[in-house]
mmCIF file of C-alpha atoms in Angstrom:
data_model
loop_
_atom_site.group_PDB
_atom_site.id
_atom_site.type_symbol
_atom_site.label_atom_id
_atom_site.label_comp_id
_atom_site.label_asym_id
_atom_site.label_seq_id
_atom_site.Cartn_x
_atom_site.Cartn_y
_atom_site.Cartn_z
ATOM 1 C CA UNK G 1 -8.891 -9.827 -6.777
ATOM 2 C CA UNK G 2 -5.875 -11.643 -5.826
ATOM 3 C CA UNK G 3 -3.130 -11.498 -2.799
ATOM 4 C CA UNK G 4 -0.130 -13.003 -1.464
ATOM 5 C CA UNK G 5 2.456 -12.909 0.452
ATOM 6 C CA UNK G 6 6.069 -14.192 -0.122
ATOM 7 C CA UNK G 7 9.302 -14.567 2.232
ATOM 8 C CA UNK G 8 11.364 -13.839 -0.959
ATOM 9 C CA UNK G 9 15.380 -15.520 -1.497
ATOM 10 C CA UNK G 10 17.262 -14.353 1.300
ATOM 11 C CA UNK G 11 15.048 -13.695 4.223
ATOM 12 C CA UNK G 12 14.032 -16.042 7.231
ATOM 13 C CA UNK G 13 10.827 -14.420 7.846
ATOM 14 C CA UNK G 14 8.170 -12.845 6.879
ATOM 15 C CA UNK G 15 7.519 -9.340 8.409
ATOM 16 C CA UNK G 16 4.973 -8.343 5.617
ATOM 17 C CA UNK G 17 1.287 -8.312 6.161
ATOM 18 C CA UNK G 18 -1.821 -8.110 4.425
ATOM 19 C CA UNK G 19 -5.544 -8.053 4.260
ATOM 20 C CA UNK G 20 -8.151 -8.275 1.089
ATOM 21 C CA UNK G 21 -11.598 -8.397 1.414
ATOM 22 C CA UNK G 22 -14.422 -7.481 -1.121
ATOM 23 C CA UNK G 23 -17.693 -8.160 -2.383
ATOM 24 C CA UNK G 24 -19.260 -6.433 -5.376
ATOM 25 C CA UNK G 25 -19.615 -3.233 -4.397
ATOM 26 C CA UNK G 26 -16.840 -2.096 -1.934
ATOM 27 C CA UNK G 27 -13.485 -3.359 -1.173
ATOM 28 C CA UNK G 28 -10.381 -2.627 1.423
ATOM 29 C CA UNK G 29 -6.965 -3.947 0.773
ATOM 30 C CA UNK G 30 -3.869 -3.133 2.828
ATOM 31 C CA UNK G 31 -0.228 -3.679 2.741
ATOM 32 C CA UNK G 32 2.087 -3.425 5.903
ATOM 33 C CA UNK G 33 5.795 -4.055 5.547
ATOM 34 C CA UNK G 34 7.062 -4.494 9.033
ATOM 35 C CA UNK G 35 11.154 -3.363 10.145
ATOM 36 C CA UNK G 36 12.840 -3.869 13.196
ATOM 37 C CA UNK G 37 14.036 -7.594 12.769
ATOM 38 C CA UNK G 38 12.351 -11.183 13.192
ATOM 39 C CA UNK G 39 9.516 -11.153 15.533
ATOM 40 C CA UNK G 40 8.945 -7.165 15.742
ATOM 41 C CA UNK G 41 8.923 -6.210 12.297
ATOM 42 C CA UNK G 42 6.253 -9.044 11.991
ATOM 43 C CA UNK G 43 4.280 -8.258 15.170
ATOM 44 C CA UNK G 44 3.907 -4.187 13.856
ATOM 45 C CA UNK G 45 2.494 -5.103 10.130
ATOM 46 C CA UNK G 46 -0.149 -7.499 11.617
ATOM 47 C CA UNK G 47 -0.829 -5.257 14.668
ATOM 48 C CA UNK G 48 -1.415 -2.490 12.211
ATOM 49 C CA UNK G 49 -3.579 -4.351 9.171
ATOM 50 C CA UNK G 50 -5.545 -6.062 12.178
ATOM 51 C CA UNK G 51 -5.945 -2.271 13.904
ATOM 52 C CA UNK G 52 -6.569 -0.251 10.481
ATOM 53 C CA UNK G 53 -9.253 -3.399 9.016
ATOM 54 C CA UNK G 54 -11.470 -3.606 12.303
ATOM 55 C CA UNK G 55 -12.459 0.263 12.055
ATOM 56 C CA UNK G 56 -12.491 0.722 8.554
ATOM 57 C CA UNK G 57 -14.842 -2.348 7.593
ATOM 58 C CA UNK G 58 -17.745 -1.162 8.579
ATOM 59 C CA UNK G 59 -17.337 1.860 6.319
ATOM 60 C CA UNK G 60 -19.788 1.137 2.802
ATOM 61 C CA UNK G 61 -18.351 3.622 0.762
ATOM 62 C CA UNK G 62 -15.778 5.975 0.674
ATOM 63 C CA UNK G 63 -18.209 9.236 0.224
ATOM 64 C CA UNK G 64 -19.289 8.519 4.192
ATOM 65 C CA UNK G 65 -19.047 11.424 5.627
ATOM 66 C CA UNK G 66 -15.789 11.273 7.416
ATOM 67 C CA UNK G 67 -14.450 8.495 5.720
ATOM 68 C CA UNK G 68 -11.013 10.285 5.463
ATOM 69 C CA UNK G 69 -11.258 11.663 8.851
ATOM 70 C CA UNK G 70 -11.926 7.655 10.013
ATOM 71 C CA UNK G 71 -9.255 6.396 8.253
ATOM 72 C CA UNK G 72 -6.929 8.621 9.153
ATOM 73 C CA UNK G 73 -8.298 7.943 13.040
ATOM 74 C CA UNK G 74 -7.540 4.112 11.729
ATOM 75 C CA UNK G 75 -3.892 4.906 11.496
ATOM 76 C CA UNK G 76 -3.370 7.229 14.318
ATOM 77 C CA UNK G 77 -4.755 4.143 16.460
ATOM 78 C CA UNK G 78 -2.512 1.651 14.703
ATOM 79 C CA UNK G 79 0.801 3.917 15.314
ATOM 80 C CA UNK G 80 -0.467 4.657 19.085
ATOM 81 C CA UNK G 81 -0.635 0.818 19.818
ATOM 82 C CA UNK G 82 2.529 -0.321 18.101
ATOM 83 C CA UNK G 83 4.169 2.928 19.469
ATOM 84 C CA UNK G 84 3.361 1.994 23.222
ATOM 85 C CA UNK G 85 4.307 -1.990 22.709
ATOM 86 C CA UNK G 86 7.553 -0.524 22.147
ATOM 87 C CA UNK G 87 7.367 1.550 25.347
ATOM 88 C CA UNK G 88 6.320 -1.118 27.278
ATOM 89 C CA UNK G 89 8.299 -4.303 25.609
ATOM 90 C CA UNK G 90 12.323 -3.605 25.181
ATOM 91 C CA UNK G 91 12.774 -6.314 22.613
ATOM 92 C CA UNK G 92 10.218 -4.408 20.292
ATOM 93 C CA UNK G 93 11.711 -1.103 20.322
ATOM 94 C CA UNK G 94 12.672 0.215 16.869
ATOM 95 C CA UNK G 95 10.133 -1.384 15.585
ATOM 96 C CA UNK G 96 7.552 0.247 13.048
ATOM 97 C CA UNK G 97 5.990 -0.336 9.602
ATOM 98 C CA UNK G 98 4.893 0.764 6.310
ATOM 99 C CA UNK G 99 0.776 0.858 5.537
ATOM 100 C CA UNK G 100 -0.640 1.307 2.380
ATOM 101 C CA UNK G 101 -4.439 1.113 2.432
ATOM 102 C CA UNK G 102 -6.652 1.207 -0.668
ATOM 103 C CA UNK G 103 -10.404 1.117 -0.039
ATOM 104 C CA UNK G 104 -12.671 1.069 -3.615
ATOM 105 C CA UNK G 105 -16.064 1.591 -3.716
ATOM 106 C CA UNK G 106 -18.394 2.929 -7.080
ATOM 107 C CA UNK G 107 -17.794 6.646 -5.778
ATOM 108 C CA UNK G 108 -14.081 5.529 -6.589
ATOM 109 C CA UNK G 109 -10.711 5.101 -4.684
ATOM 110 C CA UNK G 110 -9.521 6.810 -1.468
ATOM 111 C CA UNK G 111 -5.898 5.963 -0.163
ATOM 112 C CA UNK G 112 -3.875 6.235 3.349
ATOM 113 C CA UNK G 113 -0.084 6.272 2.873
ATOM 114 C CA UNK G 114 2.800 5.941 5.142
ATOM 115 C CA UNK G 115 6.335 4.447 3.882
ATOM 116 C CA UNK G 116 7.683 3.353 1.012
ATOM 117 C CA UNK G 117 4.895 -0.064 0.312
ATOM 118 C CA UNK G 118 2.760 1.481 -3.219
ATOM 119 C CA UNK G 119 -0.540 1.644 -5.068
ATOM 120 C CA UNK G 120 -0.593 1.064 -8.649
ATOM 121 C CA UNK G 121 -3.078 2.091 -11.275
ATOM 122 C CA UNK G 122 -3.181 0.676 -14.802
ATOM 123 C CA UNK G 123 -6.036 2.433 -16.805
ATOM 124 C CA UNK G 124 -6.512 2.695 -20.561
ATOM 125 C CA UNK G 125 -2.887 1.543 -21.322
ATOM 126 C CA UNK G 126 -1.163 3.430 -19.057
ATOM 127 C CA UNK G 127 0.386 2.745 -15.361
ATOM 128 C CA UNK G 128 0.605 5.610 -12.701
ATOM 129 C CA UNK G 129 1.844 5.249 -9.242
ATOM 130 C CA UNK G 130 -0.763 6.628 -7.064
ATOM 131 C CA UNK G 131 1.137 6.824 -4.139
ATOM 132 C CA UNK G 132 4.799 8.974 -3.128
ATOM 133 C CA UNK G 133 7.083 7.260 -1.187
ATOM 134 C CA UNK G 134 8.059 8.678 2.519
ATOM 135 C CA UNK G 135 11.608 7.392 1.752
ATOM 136 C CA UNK G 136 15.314 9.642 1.765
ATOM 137 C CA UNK G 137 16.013 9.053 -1.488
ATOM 138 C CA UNK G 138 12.505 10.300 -2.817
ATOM 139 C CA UNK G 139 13.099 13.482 -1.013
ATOM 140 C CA UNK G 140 16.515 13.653 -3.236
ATOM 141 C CA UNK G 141 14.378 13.199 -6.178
ATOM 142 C CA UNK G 142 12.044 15.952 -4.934
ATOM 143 C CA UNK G 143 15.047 18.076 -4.551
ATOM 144 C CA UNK G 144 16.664 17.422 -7.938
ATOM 145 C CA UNK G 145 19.544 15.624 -6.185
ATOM 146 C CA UNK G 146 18.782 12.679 -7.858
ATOM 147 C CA UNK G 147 17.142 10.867 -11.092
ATOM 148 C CA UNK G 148 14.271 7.930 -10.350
ATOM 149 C CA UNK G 149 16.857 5.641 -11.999
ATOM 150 C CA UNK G 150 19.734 6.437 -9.680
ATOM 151 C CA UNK G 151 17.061 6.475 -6.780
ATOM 152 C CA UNK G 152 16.495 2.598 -7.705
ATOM 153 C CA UNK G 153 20.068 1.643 -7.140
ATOM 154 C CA UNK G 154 21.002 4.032 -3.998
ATOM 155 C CA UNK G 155 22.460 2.540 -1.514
ATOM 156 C CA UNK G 156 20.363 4.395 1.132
ATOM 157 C CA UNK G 157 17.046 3.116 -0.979
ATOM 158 C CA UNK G 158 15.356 1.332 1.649
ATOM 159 C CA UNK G 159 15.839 4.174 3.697
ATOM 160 C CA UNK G 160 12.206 5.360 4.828
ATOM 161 C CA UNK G 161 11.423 8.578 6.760
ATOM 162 C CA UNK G 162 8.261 7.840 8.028
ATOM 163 C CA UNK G 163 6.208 4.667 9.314
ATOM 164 C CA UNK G 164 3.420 3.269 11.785
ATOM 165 C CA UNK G 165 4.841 3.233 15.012
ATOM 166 C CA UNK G 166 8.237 4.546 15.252
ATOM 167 C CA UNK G 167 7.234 7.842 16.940
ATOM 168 C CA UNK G 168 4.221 9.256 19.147
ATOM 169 C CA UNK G 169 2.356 10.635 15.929
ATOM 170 C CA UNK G 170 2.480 9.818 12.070
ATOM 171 C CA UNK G 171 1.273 11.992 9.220
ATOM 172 C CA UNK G 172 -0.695 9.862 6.256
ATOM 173 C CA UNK G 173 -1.058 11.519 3.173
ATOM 174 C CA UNK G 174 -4.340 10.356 1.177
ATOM 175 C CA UNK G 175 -5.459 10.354 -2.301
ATOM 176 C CA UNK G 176 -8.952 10.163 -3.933
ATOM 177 C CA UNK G 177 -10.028 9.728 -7.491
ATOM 178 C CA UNK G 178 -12.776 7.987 -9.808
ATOM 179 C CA UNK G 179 -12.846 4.146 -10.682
ATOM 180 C CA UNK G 180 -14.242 2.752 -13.812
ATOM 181 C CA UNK G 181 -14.202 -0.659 -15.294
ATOM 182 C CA UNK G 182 -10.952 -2.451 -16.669
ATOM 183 C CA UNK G 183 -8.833 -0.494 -13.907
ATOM 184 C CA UNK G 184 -6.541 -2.609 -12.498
ATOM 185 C CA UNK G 185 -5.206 -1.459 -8.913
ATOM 186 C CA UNK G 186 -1.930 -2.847 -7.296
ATOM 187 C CA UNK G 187 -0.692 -3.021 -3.476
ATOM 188 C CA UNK G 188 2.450 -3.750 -3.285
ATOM 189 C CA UNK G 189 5.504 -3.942 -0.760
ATOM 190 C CA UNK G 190 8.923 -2.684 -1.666
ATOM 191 C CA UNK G 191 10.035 -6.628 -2.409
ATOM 192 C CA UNK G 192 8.201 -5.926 -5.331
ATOM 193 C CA UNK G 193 8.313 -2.668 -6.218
ATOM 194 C CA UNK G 194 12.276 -2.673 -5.522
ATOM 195 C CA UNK G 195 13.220 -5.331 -7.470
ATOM 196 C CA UNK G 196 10.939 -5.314 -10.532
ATOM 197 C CA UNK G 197 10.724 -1.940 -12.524
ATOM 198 C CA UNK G 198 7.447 -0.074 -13.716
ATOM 199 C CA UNK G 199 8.118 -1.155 -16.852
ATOM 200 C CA UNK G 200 7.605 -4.776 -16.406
ATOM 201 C CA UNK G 201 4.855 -4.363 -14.354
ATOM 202 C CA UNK G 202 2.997 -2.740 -16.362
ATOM 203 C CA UNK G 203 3.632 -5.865 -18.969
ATOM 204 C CA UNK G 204 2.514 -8.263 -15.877
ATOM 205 C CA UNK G 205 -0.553 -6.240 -14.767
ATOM 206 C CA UNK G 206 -1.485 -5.866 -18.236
ATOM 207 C CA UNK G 207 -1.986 -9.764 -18.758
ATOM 208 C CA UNK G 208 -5.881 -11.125 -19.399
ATOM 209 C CA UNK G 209 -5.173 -13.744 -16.846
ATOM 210 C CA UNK G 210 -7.217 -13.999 -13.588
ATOM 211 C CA UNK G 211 -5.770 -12.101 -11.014
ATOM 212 C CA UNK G 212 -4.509 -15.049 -8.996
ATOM 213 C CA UNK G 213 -1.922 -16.050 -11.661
ATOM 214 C CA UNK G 214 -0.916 -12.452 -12.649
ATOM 215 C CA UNK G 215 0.067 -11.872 -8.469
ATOM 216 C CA UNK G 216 1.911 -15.592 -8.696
ATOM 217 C CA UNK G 217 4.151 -14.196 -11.867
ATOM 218 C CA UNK G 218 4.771 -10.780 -9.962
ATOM 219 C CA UNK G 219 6.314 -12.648 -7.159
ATOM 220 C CA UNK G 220 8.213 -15.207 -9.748
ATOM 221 C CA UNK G 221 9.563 -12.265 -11.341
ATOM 222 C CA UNK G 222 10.842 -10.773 -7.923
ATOM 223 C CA UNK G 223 12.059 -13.564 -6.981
ATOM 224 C CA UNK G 224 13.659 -14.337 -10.428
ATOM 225 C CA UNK G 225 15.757 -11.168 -9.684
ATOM 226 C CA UNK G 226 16.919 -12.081 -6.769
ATOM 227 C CA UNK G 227 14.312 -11.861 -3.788
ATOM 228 C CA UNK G 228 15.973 -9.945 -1.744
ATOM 229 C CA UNK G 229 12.979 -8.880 0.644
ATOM 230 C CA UNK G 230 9.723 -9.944 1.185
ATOM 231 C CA UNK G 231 7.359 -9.633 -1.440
ATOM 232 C CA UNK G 232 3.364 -9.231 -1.056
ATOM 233 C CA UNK G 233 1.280 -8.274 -3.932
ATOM 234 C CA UNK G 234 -2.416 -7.243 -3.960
ATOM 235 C CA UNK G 235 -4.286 -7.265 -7.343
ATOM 236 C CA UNK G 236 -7.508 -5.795 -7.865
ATOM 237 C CA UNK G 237 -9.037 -5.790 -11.248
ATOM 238 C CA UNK G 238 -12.423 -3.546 -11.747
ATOM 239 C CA UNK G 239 -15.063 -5.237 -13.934
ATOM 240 C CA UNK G 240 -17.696 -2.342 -13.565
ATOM 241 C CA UNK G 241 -18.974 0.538 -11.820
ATOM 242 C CA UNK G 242 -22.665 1.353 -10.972
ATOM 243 C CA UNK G 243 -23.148 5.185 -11.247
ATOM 244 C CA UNK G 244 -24.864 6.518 -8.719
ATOM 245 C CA UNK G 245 -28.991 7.523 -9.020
ATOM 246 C CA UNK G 246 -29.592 11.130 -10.289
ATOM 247 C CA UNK G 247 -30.545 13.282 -7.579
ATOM 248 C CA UNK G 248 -34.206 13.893 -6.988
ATOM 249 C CA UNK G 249 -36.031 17.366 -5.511
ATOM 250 C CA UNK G 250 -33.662 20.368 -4.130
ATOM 251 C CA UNK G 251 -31.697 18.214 -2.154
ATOM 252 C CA UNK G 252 -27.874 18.839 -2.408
ATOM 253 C CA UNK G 253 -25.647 16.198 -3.809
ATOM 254 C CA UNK G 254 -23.406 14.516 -1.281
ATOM 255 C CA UNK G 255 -20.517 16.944 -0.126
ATOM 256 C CA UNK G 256 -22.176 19.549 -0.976
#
């Protein structure tokens, strides 16, 4: 796996944050994408990636029992303590952010979504966006109001209607499915995902290079096209799964 973080073309700062850790079996990787200018926007993304990392690293595997209960917990705490800074803190008000959190273990993905940041899947071929966006013009979509191409280019696209912190409670959705090796995962912030189309990611995430230098050419590229926010990328590629051991006796399998 790869990740970085970019200030993009126009920006002065860098109210983006991220964290990446994994070993063989398990990983966590999460995206924040702070608002609410220089020096909040900033101070929400890290307060929430720092928050969401500390209780959700201890988790091995996401068929814990409870791990979706305990990461939604993990957000809930995040959108408490950002929420009360900007009780307590008048320059901070207004400020919030996006979280996208991917954890992967060999019992497969689970996901925690708020805002408009994305996870990516590219499996045999094909690229899926694993994640909907909490944003007004994907409600338009939703509606019929609008095509995804014309959602792209609205002028209201950045427009999000739910984040960490803005308000006394926040509703993730979450997502679950099987991994198996050669998927390659993506966490990404709207600098990426705004400015570079599905299509050529899927030609970048596609590459046989080592994750490092496919997440440097998914920033050139946003930057090539302008860098108009800031741009993190996570890339995760999955060389294997172990299955896990056939059950033994009467016992019931797990979740059941």
């Amino acid at each position: 796996m790869a990740a970085r973080t970019d200030v993009g073309r126009i920006r002065a700062g860098n109210e983006d944050s991220l964290y990446a850790v994994a070993n063989e079996s398990r990983g966590l990787f999460i995206v924040a994408d702070g608002m609410g200018g220089h020096a909040a926007g900033e101070v929400a993304s890290s307060m929430a990636v720092q928050i969401i990392a500390q209780e959700l690293e201890p988790l091995a595997s996401i068929d814990e029992p409870g791990a979706v209960e305990r990461m939604a917990q993990a957000v809930h705490d995040a959108n408490r303590a950002i929420y009360e800074r900007t009780m307590s803190e008048s320059e901070k008000q207004g400020m919030g952010t996006t979280t996208s959190i991917l954890m992967l273990s060999d019992a497969g993905y689970l996901i925690g979504q708020v805002g408009d940041s994305r996870i990516y899947l590219l499996r045999d071929g094909q690229l899926r966006q694993l994640t909907k966006d909490h944003s007004y013009v994907q409600e338009q979509v939703d509606a019929g109001y609008l095509t995804p191409e014309q959602a792209r280019y609205h002028p209201y696209s950045n427009v999000i209607t739910r984040c960490v912190g803005a308000n006394e409670a926040v509703e993730p959705d979450f997502f679950a499915g099987p991994i198996t090796g050669g998927d390659v995962f993506l966490v990404a912030s709207d600098g990426l995902t705004g400015m570079v189309e599905d299509r050529r990611l899927h030609q970048l995430m596609s590459s046989k290079a080592n994750p490092a230098r496919v997440v440097d050419a998914l920033i050139a590229e946003a930057n090539g096209r302008g860098g108009l926010d800031n741009i993190t990328a996570i890339l995760v590629q999955v060389h294997g799964v172990t299955p896990p051991p056939a059950p033994t006796g009467n016992g019931a399998p797990l979740g059941g």
